[in-house]
CSV table of C-alpha atoms and ligand atoms in Angstrom, one decimal:
chain,number,residue,atom,x,y,z
D,1,UNK,CA,1.5,17.5,-17.1
D,2,UNK,CA,0.6,19.1,-13.8
D,3,UNK,CA,0.0,16.7,-10.9
D,4,UNK,CA,-1.4,17.2,-7.5
D,5,UNK,CA,-0.2,14.5,-5.2
D,6,UNK,CA,-1.6,14.2,-1.7
D,7,UNK,CA,0.4,12.1,0.7
D,8,UNK,CA,3.5,12.3,-1.6
D,9,UNK,CA,5.9,11.8,1.3
D,10,UNK,CA,5.0,8.2,2.1
D,11,UNK,CA,6.3,4.9,0.8
D,12,UNK,CA,4.5,4.9,-2.5
D,13,UNK,CA,4.7,8.7,-2.9
D,14,UNK,CA,8.5,8.7,-2.4
D,15,UNK,CA,9.0,6.1,-5.1
D,16,UNK,CA,6.6,7.9,-7.4
D,17,UNK,CA,8.4,11.2,-6.9
D,18,UNK,CA,11.7,9.4,-7.7
D,19,UNK,CA,10.3,8.4,-11.1
D,20,UNK,CA,8.3,11.6,-11.9
D,21,UNK,CA,11.0,14.1,-11.0
D,22,UNK,CA,13.6,12.7,-13.4
D,23,UNK,CA,11.2,13.5,-16.2
D,24,UNK,CA,10.9,17.2,-16.9
D,25,UNK,CA,7.4,16.8,-18.4
D,26,UNK,CA,6.0,16.7,-14.9
D,27,UNK,CA,5.2,19.5,-12.5
D,28,UNK,CA,4.0,18.6,-9.0
D,29,UNK,CA,2.0,20.2,-6.2
D,30,UNK,CA,2.5,18.0,-3.2
D,31,UNK,CA,1.1,17.8,0.3
D,32,UNK,CA,2.5,15.8,3.2
D,33,UNK,CA,3.5,16.7,6.7
D,34,UNK,CA,6.2,14.1,6.8
D,35,UNK,CA,9.1,14.7,4.3
D,36,UNK,CA,11.7,12.3,5.7
D,37,UNK,CA,11.5,9.9,2.7
D,38,UNK,CA,11.6,12.7,0.1
D,39,UNK,CA,14.4,14.9,1.3
D,40,UNK,CA,16.3,14.4,-1.9
D,41,UNK,CA,13.6,16.2,-3.8
D,42,UNK,CA,12.9,19.1,-1.5
D,43,UNK,CA,14.9,21.6,-3.6
D,44,UNK,CA,13.6,20.4,-6.9
D,45,UNK,CA,11.9,23.4,-8.6
D,46,UNK,CA,9.3,21.1,-10.2
D,47,UNK,CA,8.0,20.0,-6.8
D,48,UNK,CA,6.0,22.6,-4.9
D,49,UNK,CA,5.7,20.9,-1.5
D,50,UNK,CA,3.4,21.9,1.3
D,51,UNK,CA,4.5,20.3,4.6
D,52,UNK,CA,1.0,20.1,5.9
D,53,UNK,CA,-2.0,17.8,6.0
D,54,UNK,CA,-4.9,18.3,3.8
D,55,UNK,CA,-6.9,19.1,6.9
D,56,UNK,CA,-4.7,22.0,8.0
D,57,UNK,CA,-6.5,25.4,8.2
D,58,UNK,CA,-6.5,27.0,4.8
D,59,UNK,CA,-5.2,23.9,3.0
D,60,UNK,CA,-8.4,23.2,1.1
D,61,UNK,CA,-8.3,26.6,-0.6
D,62,UNK,CA,-4.7,26.0,-1.6
D,63,UNK,CA,-5.6,22.5,-2.8
D,64,UNK,CA,-8.5,23.8,-4.8
D,65,UNK,CA,-6.3,26.3,-6.6
D,66,UNK,CA,-3.8,23.5,-7.4
D,67,UNK,CA,-6.6,21.2,-8.6
D,68,UNK,CA,-8.0,23.9,-10.9
D,69,UNK,CA,-4.7,24.1,-12.8
D,70,UNK,CA,-3.8,20.4,-12.6
D,71,UNK,CA,-4.3,17.7,-15.2
D,72,UNK,CA,-4.3,14.8,-12.6
D,73,UNK,CA,-4.9,14.5,-8.9
D,74,UNK,CA,-3.4,11.5,-7.1
D,75,UNK,CA,-4.5,10.7,-3.6
D,76,UNK,CA,-2.1,8.6,-1.5
D,77,UNK,CA,-2.9,10.2,1.9
D,78,UNK,CA,-4.1,7.6,4.3
D,79,UNK,CA,-3.7,5.8,7.6
D,80,UNK,CA,-2.9,2.3,6.2
D,81,UNK,CA,-1.3,0.3,9.0
D,82,UNK,CA,-3.4,-2.7,10.2
D,83,UNK,CA,-2.3,-2.1,13.8
D,84,UNK,CA,-4.3,1.1,13.7
D,85,UNK,CA,-7.6,-0.2,12.3
D,86,UNK,CA,-9.0,-1.6,15.6
D,87,UNK,CA,-7.0,0.7,17.9
D,88,UNK,CA,-7.7,4.1,16.3
D,89,UNK,CA,-10.9,3.4,14.3
D,90,UNK,CA,-12.0,7.1,14.2
D,91,UNK,CA,-8.7,8.4,12.9
D,92,UNK,CA,-8.7,5.6,10.3
D,93,UNK,CA,-12.3,6.3,9.1
D,94,UNK,CA,-11.6,10.0,9.0
D,95,UNK,CA,-8.3,9.7,7.1
D,96,UNK,CA,-9.6,7.2,4.6
D,97,UNK,CA,-13.1,8.6,4.0
D,98,UNK,CA,-14.2,12.0,5.5
D,99,UNK,CA,-11.0,13.9,4.9
D,100,UNK,CA,-11.1,12.8,1.3
D,101,UNK,CA,-14.7,13.8,0.7
D,102,UNK,CA,-13.9,17.5,0.0
D,103,UNK,CA,-11.1,16.5,-2.3
D,104,UNK,CA,-13.4,14.3,-4.4
D,105,UNK,CA,-15.9,17.1,-4.5
D,106,UNK,CA,-13.3,19.5,-5.8
D,107,UNK,CA,-12.1,17.1,-8.5
D,108,UNK,CA,-15.7,16.6,-9.5
D,109,UNK,CA,-16.5,20.3,-9.6
D,110,UNK,CA,-13.4,21.0,-11.7
D,111,UNK,CA,-13.9,17.7,-13.7
D,112,UNK,CA,-10.3,16.7,-12.9
D,113,UNK,CA,-9.0,13.1,-13.3
D,114,UNK,CA,-8.7,11.6,-9.8
D,115,UNK,CA,-6.4,8.7,-9.4
D,116,UNK,CA,-7.2,7.3,-6.0
D,117,UNK,CA,-5.3,4.7,-4.1
D,118,UNK,CA,-7.7,2.3,-2.5
D,119,UNK,CA,-6.7,-1.2,-1.3
D,120,UNK,CA,-7.1,-4.9,-1.9
D,121,UNK,CA,-8.7,-4.9,1.5
D,122,UNK,CA,-11.9,-3.7,0.0
D,123,UNK,CA,-12.4,-7.3,-1.1
D,124,UNK,CA,-12.4,-8.3,2.6
D,125,UNK,CA,-12.4,-12.1,3.0
D,126,UNK,CA,-12.8,-14.5,0.2
D,127,UNK,CA,-16.0,-16.5,-0.3
D,128,UNK,CA,-14.0,-19.6,0.2
D,129,UNK,CA,-13.1,-18.6,3.8
D,130,UNK,CA,-16.8,-18.7,4.8
D,131,UNK,CA,-17.4,-22.2,3.5
D,132,UNK,CA,-17.2,-25.1,5.9
D,133,UNK,CA,-14.4,-27.0,4.1
D,134,UNK,CA,-11.5,-25.6,2.3
D,135,UNK,CA,-12.7,-24.5,-1.2
D,136,UNK,CA,-9.5,-23.0,-2.4
D,137,UNK,CA,-9.4,-25.5,-5.2
D,138,UNK,CA,-12.0,-23.4,-7.0
D,139,UNK,CA,-10.5,-20.0,-8.2
D,140,UNK,CA,-14.1,-18.6,-8.5
D,141,UNK,CA,-14.3,-18.7,-4.7
D,142,UNK,CA,-11.1,-16.8,-4.0
D,143,UNK,CA,-9.8,-14.9,-7.0
D,144,UNK,CA,-10.3,-11.1,-6.8
D,145,UNK,CA,-11.7,-9.5,-10.0
D,146,UNK,CA,-12.2,-5.8,-10.0
D,147,UNK,CA,-15.6,-5.6,-11.5
D,148,UNK,CA,-17.2,-8.8,-10.3
D,149,UNK,CA,-16.0,-10.0,-6.9
D,150,UNK,CA,-18.3,-9.1,-4.0
D,151,UNK,CA,-16.7,-7.1,-1.1
D,152,UNK,CA,-17.2,-9.2,2.1
D,153,UNK,CA,-16.4,-7.8,5.5
D,154,UNK,CA,-16.9,-9.1,9.0
D,155,UNK,CA,-19.1,-7.8,11.8
D,156,UNK,CA,-18.9,-4.2,13.1
D,157,UNK,CA,-17.3,-5.2,16.4
D,158,UNK,CA,-14.4,-6.4,14.3
D,159,UNK,CA,-12.9,-3.0,13.8
D,160,UNK,CA,-10.2,-4.4,11.5
D,161,UNK,CA,-12.7,-3.5,8.8
D,162,UNK,CA,-12.8,0.2,9.5
D,163,UNK,CA,-10.1,0.8,6.9
D,164,UNK,CA,-11.5,-1.5,4.2
D,165,UNK,CA,-15.0,-0.1,4.7
D,166,UNK,CA,-13.8,3.6,4.6
D,167,UNK,CA,-11.9,2.8,1.4
D,168,UNK,CA,-14.9,1.1,-0.1
D,169,UNK,CA,-17.1,4.1,0.6
D,170,UNK,CA,-14.5,6.4,-0.9
D,171,UNK,CA,-14.5,4.2,-4.0
D,172,UNK,CA,-18.3,4.4,-4.1
D,173,UNK,CA,-18.2,8.2,-3.8
D,174,UNK,CA,-15.8,8.5,-6.6
D,175,UNK,CA,-17.8,6.2,-8.8
D,176,UNK,CA,-21.0,8.2,-8.0
D,177,UNK,CA,-19.3,11.5,-9.0
D,178,UNK,CA,-18.2,9.8,-12.2
D,179,UNK,CA,-21.7,8.6,-12.9
D,180,UNK,CA,-23.5,11.8,-12.0
D,181,UNK,CA,-21.0,14.5,-12.8
D,182,UNK,CA,-18.7,12.8,-15.4
D,183,UNK,CA,-15.6,13.1,-13.1
D,184,UNK,CA,-12.8,11.0,-14.7
D,185,UNK,CA,-11.3,8.6,-12.3
D,186,UNK,CA,-9.0,5.7,-11.8
D,187,UNK,CA,-9.1,3.5,-8.7
D,188,UNK,CA,-5.9,1.5,-7.8
D,189,UNK,CA,-6.2,-1.5,-5.5
D,190,UNK,CA,-2.7,-2.3,-4.5
D,191,UNK,CA,-1.7,-5.7,-3.2
D,192,UNK,CA,1.2,-5.6,-0.7
D,193,UNK,CA,3.8,-3.5,-2.4
D,194,UNK,CA,7.2,-4.2,-0.9
D,195,UNK,CA,10.4,-2.1,-1.3
D,196,UNK,CA,12.9,0.2,0.4
D,197,UNK,CA,11.5,2.9,2.6
D,198,UNK,CA,8.3,0.9,3.2
D,199,UNK,CA,7.8,1.4,6.9
D,200,UNK,CA,9.5,2.7,10.0
D,201,UNK,CA,11.5,0.4,12.3
D,202,UNK,CA,10.1,0.5,15.9
D,203,UNK,CA,12.6,1.9,18.3
D,204,UNK,CA,14.6,3.5,15.5
D,205,UNK,CA,12.5,5.9,13.6
D,206,UNK,CA,9.0,5.2,14.8
D,207,UNK,CA,6.9,3.5,17.5
D,208,UNK,CA,4.2,0.9,17.3
D,209,UNK,CA,3.5,-2.2,15.1
D,210,UNK,CA,4.3,-1.6,11.4
D,211,UNK,CA,3.3,-3.8,8.5
D,212,UNK,CA,4.6,-7.4,8.3
D,213,UNK,CA,7.8,-6.7,6.4
D,214,UNK,CA,9.1,-4.2,9.0
D,215,UNK,CA,7.9,-6.4,11.8
D,216,UNK,CA,10.0,-9.4,10.6
D,217,UNK,CA,12.9,-7.1,9.7
D,218,UNK,CA,12.9,-5.6,13.2
D,219,UNK,CA,12.9,-9.0,14.8
D,220,UNK,CA,15.8,-10.1,12.6
D,221,UNK,CA,17.9,-7.0,13.3
D,222,UNK,CA,17.0,-7.0,17.0
D,223,UNK,CA,17.7,-10.8,17.5
D,224,UNK,CA,14.1,-11.4,18.6
D,225,UNK,CA,11.8,-14.1,17.3
D,226,UNK,CA,9.6,-13.5,14.2
D,227,UNK,CA,6.0,-13.6,15.4
D,228,UNK,CA,3.4,-15.5,13.3
D,229,UNK,CA,-0.1,-14.3,13.9
D,230,UNK,CA,-2.7,-17.0,14.2
D,231,UNK,CA,-0.6,-19.7,12.7
D,232,UNK,CA,0.8,-17.7,9.8
D,233,UNK,CA,-1.5,-19.3,7.3
D,234,UNK,CA,-2.9,-16.0,5.8
D,235,UNK,CA,-1.7,-15.6,2.3
D,236,UNK,CA,-0.5,-12.5,0.5
D,237,UNK,CA,0.9,-11.8,-3.0
D,238,UNK,CA,4.0,-9.5,-2.8
D,239,UNK,CA,5.0,-7.1,-5.6
D,240,UNK,CA,8.0,-4.9,-6.1
D,241,UNK,CA,7.3,-1.2,-5.5
D,242,UNK,CA,9.2,-0.5,-8.8
D,243,UNK,CA,6.8,-2.6,-10.9
D,244,UNK,CA,3.9,-1.0,-9.1
D,245,UNK,CA,5.2,2.4,-10.1
D,246,UNK,CA,5.6,1.2,-13.7
D,247,UNK,CA,1.8,0.6,-13.7
D,248,UNK,CA,1.1,4.1,-12.4
D,249,UNK,CA,3.4,5.6,-15.1
D,250,UNK,CA,1.6,3.6,-17.8
D,251,UNK,CA,-1.7,5.0,-16.5
D,252,UNK,CA,-0.4,8.6,-16.8
D,253,UNK,CA,0.8,7.8,-20.3
D,254,UNK,CA,-2.5,6.2,-21.4
D,255,UNK,CA,-5.3,8.2,-19.9
D,256,UNK,CA,-7.8,6.9,-22.5
D,257,UNK,CA,-7.1,3.3,-21.2
D,258,UNK,CA,-6.7,4.1,-17.5
D,259,UNK,CA,-9.6,6.4,-17.0
D,260,UNK,CA,-12.9,5.2,-15.5
D,261,UNK,CA,-11.4,1.9,-14.5
D,262,UNK,CA,-10.5,0.0,-11.3
D,263,UNK,CA,-7.2,-1.9,-11.4
D,264,UNK,CA,-5.7,-4.6,-9.2
D,265,UNK,CA,-2.0,-3.9,-9.0
D,266,UNK,CA,-0.3,-7.0,-7.6
D,267,UNK,CA,1.8,-10.0,-8.6
D,268,UNK,CA,-0.2,-13.2,-8.6
D,269,UNK,CA,3.0,-15.3,-9.0
D,270,UNK,CA,4.4,-14.2,-5.7
D,271,UNK,CA,1.9,-15.7,-3.3
D,272,UNK,CA,3.1,-16.9,0.1
D,273,UNK,CA,1.7,-17.7,3.5
D,274,UNK,CA,3.1,-15.6,6.3
D,275,UNK,CA,4.9,-18.7,7.6
D,276,UNK,CA,6.6,-19.0,4.2
D,277,UNK,CA,7.4,-15.3,4.2
D,278,UNK,CA,9.0,-15.6,7.6
D,279,UNK,CA,11.2,-18.4,6.4
D,280,UNK,CA,12.1,-16.7,3.1
D,281,UNK,CA,13.1,-13.6,5.0
D,282,UNK,CA,15.3,-15.3,7.5
D,283,UNK,CA,17.1,-17.2,4.6
D,284,UNK,CA,17.5,-13.9,2.7
D,285,UNK,CA,18.9,-12.3,5.8
D,286,UNK,CA,21.4,-15.0,6.1
D,287,UNK,CA,22.6,-14.3,2.6
D,288,UNK,CA,22.7,-10.5,3.2
D,289,UNK,CA,24.6,-10.7,6.4
D,290,UNK,CA,26.7,-13.7,5.4
D,291,UNK,CA,25.7,-15.3,8.6
D,292,UNK,CA,24.1,-18.8,8.3
D,293,UNK,CA,22.7,-18.6,11.8
D,294,UNK,CA,19.8,-16.5,10.5
D,295,UNK,CA,18.6,-19.6,8.6
D,296,UNK,CA,17.4,-20.9,11.9
D,297,UNK,CA,16.3,-17.6,13.4
D,298,UNK,CA,13.5,-18.4,15.9
D,299,UNK,CA,9.9,-18.1,14.8
D,300,UNK,CA,7.1,-18.1,17.4
D,301,UNK,CA,3.4,-18.2,17.3
D,302,UNK,CA,1.1,-15.5,18.7
D,303,UNK,CA,-2.6,-15.0,18.8
D,304,UNK,CA,-4.2,-12.1,16.9
D,305,UNK,CA,-5.7,-11.0,20.2
D,306,UNK,CA,-2.3,-10.7,21.9
D,307,UNK,CA,-0.7,-9.2,18.8
D,308,UNK,CA,-3.3,-6.7,17.6
D,309,UNK,CA,-5.8,-6.6,20.5
D,310,UNK,CA,-9.6,-7.0,20.2
D,311,UNK,CA,-11.4,-6.5,17.0
D,312,UNK,CA,-8.8,-7.9,14.6
D,313,UNK,CA,-9.8,-10.2,11.8
D,314,UNK,CA,-7.6,-11.2,8.9
D,315,UNK,CA,-8.0,-11.3,5.2
D,316,UNK,CA,-7.4,-14.9,4.4
D,317,UNK,CA,-6.1,-14.7,0.8
D,318,UNK,CA,-5.6,-12.1,-1.9
D,319,UNK,CA,-5.1,-13.5,-5.3
D,320,UNK,CA,-5.6,-10.7,-7.8
D,321,UNK,CA,-6.9,-11.1,-11.4
D,322,UNK,CA,-4.6,-8.6,-13.1
D,323,UNK,CA,-5.7,-9.3,-16.6
D,324,UNK,CA,-7.3,-5.8,-16.9
D,325,UNK,CA,-4.0,-4.0,-16.3
D,326,UNK,CA,-2.3,-6.3,-18.7
D,327,UNK,CA,-4.9,-5.8,-21.4
D,328,UNK,CA,-5.3,-2.1,-21.1
D,329,UNK,CA,-1.9,-0.9,-19.9
D,330,UNK,CA,0.4,-3.7,-21.3
D,331,UNK,CA,1.6,-4.2,-17.7
D,332,UNK,CA,2.8,-7.5,-16.3
D,333,UNK,CA,5.0,-7.7,-13.2
D,334,UNK,CA,7.9,-10.2,-13.4
D,335,UNK,CA,10.1,-9.8,-10.4
D,336,UNK,CA,10.1,-12.9,-8.2
D,337,UNK,CA,9.7,-12.7,-4.5
D,338,UNK,CA,13.3,-13.6,-3.9
D,339,UNK,CA,14.5,-10.6,-5.8
D,340,UNK,CA,12.0,-8.3,-4.1
D,341,UNK,CA,13.1,-9.5,-0.6
D,342,UNK,CA,16.8,-9.2,-1.4
D,343,UNK,CA,16.5,-5.6,-2.6
D,344,UNK,CA,14.2,-4.5,0.2
D,345,UNK,CA,15.9,-6.3,3.1
D,346,UNK,CA,19.4,-5.1,1.9
D,347,UNK,CA,18.1,-1.5,2.0
D,348,UNK,CA,16.8,-2.0,5.6
D,349,UNK,CA,20.0,-3.7,6.6
D,350,UNK,CA,22.2,-0.9,5.2
D,351,UNK,CA,20.0,1.9,6.4
D,352,UNK,CA,19.8,0.6,10.0
D,353,UNK,CA,23.3,-1.0,10.2
D,354,UNK,CA,24.6,1.5,12.7
D,355,UNK,CA,21.7,0.7,14.9
D,356,UNK,CA,22.3,-3.0,14.5
D,357,UNK,CA,25.8,-2.5,15.8
D,358,UNK,CA,24.3,-0.7,18.7
D,359,UNK,CA,22.3,-3.8,19.4
D,360,UNK,CA,25.4,-5.9,19.1
D,361,UNK,CA,24.0,-8.1,16.4
D,362,UNK,CA,26.5,-7.8,13.6
D,363,UNK,CA,27.6,-11.3,12.6
L,401,NAD,P1,2.3,5.6,3.8
L,401,NAD,O1,1.7,5.6,5.2
L,401,NAD,O2,3.8,5.3,3.6
L,401,NAD,O3,2.1,7.0,3.1
L,401,NAD,C1,0.9,7.8,3.4
L,401,NAD,C2,1.4,9.2,3.5
L,401,NAD,O4,0.2,10.0,3.6
L,401,NAD,C3,2.3,9.5,4.7
L,401,NAD,O5,3.5,10.1,4.3
L,401,NAD,C4,1.4,10.4,5.5
L,401,NAD,O6,2.2,11.4,6.2
L,401,NAD,C5,0.5,11.1,4.5
L,401,NAD,N1,-0.7,11.6,5.1
L,401,NAD,C6,-1.5,10.9,6.0
L,401,NAD,N2,-2.6,11.7,6.3
L,401,NAD,C7,-2.4,12.9,5.5
L,401,NAD,C8,-3.1,14.1,5.4
L,401,NAD,N3,-4.3,14.3,6.1
L,401,NAD,N4,-2.7,15.0,4.6
L,401,NAD,C9,-1.5,14.8,3.9
L,401,NAD,N5,-0.8,13.7,4.0
L,401,NAD,C10,-1.2,12.8,4.8
L,401,NAD,O7,1.4,4.6,2.9
L,401,NAD,P2,1.8,4.0,1.5
L,401,NAD,O8,2.2,2.6,1.7
L,401,NAD,O9,2.6,4.9,0.7
L,401,NAD,O10,0.3,4.0,0.8
L,401,NAD,C11,-0.2,5.0,0.0
L,401,NAD,C12,-1.6,4.7,-0.4
L,401,NAD,O11,-1.7,3.4,-1.0
L,401,NAD,C13,-2.6,4.7,0.8
L,401,NAD,O12,-3.8,5.2,0.3
L,401,NAD,C14,-2.8,3.3,1.1
L,401,NAD,O13,-4.0,3.0,1.7
L,401,NAD,C15,-2.7,2.6,-0.3
L,401,NAD,N6,-2.2,1.3,-0.2
L,401,NAD,C16,-0.9,0.9,0.0
L,401,NAD,C17,-0.5,-0.4,0.0
L,401,NAD,C18,1.0,-0.8,0.1
L,401,NAD,O14,1.3,-2.0,-0.2
L,401,NAD,N7,1.9,0.1,0.4
L,401,NAD,C19,-1.4,-1.4,-0.2
L,401,NAD,C20,-2.7,-1.0,-0.3
L,401,NAD,C21,-3.1,0.3,-0.3
L,402,UGA,C1,-2.0,-4.3,4.4
L,402,UGA,C2,-2.4,-2.9,4.9
L,402,UGA,O1,-3.8,-3.0,5.3
L,402,UGA,C3,-2.3,-1.9,3.9
L,402,UGA,O2,-1.0,-1.3,3.9
L,402,UGA,C4,-2.8,-2.3,2.5
L,402,UGA,O3,-3.9,-1.5,2.2
L,402,UGA,C5,-3.0,-3.7,2.3
L,402,UGA,O4,-2.1,-4.5,3.0
L,402,UGA,C6,-3.0,-4.1,0.9
L,402,UGA,O5,-1.9,-4.4,0.4
L,402,UGA,O6,-4.0,-4.0,0.2
L,402,UGA,P1,-2.0,-6.7,5.5
L,402,UGA,O7,-1.4,-7.4,4.4
L,402,UGA,O8,-3.0,-7.5,6.3
L,402,UGA,O9,-2.7,-5.3,5.0
L,402,UGA,O10,-0.9,-6.1,6.5
L,402,UGA,P2,0.4,-6.6,7.1
L,402,UGA,O11,0.7,-5.9,8.4
L,402,UGA,O12,1.5,-6.5,6.1
L,402,UGA,O13,0.1,-8.1,7.5
L,402,UGA,C7,0.1,-9.2,6.6
L,402,UGA,C8,-0.1,-10.5,7.4
L,402,UGA,O14,1.0,-10.8,8.3
L,402,UGA,C9,-1.3,-10.6,8.3
L,402,UGA,O15,-1.8,-11.9,8.2
L,402,UGA,C10,-0.7,-10.4,9.7
L,402,UGA,O16,-1.6,-11.0,10.7
L,402,UGA,C11,0.6,-11.1,9.6
L,402,UGA,N1,1.7,-10.6,10.5
L,402,UGA,C12,1.9,-9.3,10.7
L,402,UGA,C13,2.4,-11.6,11.2
L,402,UGA,O17,2.2,-12.8,11.1
L,402,UGA,N2,3.4,-11.2,12.0
L,402,UGA,C14,3.7,-9.9,12.2
L,402,UGA,O18,4.7,-9.6,12.9
L,402,UGA,C15,3.0,-8.9,11.5
């Protein structure tokens, strides 16, 4: 099976390559300017990697040639860090919509199976969140079903929604090419994959505000308080990256089931508020370091305005219905949050331990 993978050097791409490249059935044409997470694979003869963006001069011709000989095209290339959505809205819209437009057209012209990574953020906020009283007692008002749930986003001035809206339009373009030109497709809506190599650590190997796991991890390693945005009551379901990759592998093995479907990929049993996540992470870090003082690591409250700047608005809750993936792919995630955190945080602790000594924080 020949695969084209765009954005193969990121968090999900690196874990996907780990899995695909141990299996000699797969040959990969990959694109990503950032190869730090996939260095172990750079000399693999079954990976033909271009260290470039899909926008670089000449890249599209090269991508078209690869698509023409491919069985599947997977798109992972994106800007997908919430701190960027309201601060770099044009870059976010371009990366998640306009840059992908030519790729979708090429897949359509060559009738290639496009597996596109969308996001659970396309659902926006739940119906329940707009009702005057808390209506979370009725799952119909908050559960996210791929083919039924409306996609609800806030006003234009809240630029948080640039990412979700660009992803939604990309989904609609893909669906339209399927409807009008019979392009086979699969849309994956991930819900908060956690695992090793997820994000950079500010001040070590990147700058800015990463996703919540790396924010809390940085605070623990730097001896700074964990910051809870707007009370920490937003809820997320957390899934192990390895079980998410299982789902993708099952899709590749069962094209007749996977094609022309949208799938939520998440673990509905691992739901936490961000306040609960902060507490779980400090307790896990106490176990990893052997230092009980992390059990009481400080947690402070911060407003979204102070943390993200103007135009941020949060997704209140993301509870996926994953029965479609279970029925069609035979996939059901099982790893509890405690196991996911232990593996992920141990990786970060080991990977950045030298830096931690520099900060004088070893227990
Ligand atoms: P990531 O940021 O770790 O990886 C994205 C990769 O794309 C990066 O390596 C980046 O260098 C590359 N890239 C960006 N622009 C590019 C371009 N123009 N050309 C080539 N490469 C480019 O993100 P991730 O967590 O691996 O997410 C992958 C996909 O899954 C994205 O589409 C994202 O929106 C989606 N997603 C991820 C999650 C999650 O929990 N990780 C959740 C929802 C959606
Ligand atoms: C993320 C990103 O948009 C994408 O990577 C992805 O598409 C999407 O999840 C998804 O899984 O579909 P989000 O979960 O909001 O979105 O991003 P995080 O940065 O991980 O934030 C999660 C929650 O933690 C938010 O409520 C945020 O306000 C909060 N947070 C973040 C804190 O309380 N403290 C922090 O230090 C950082």
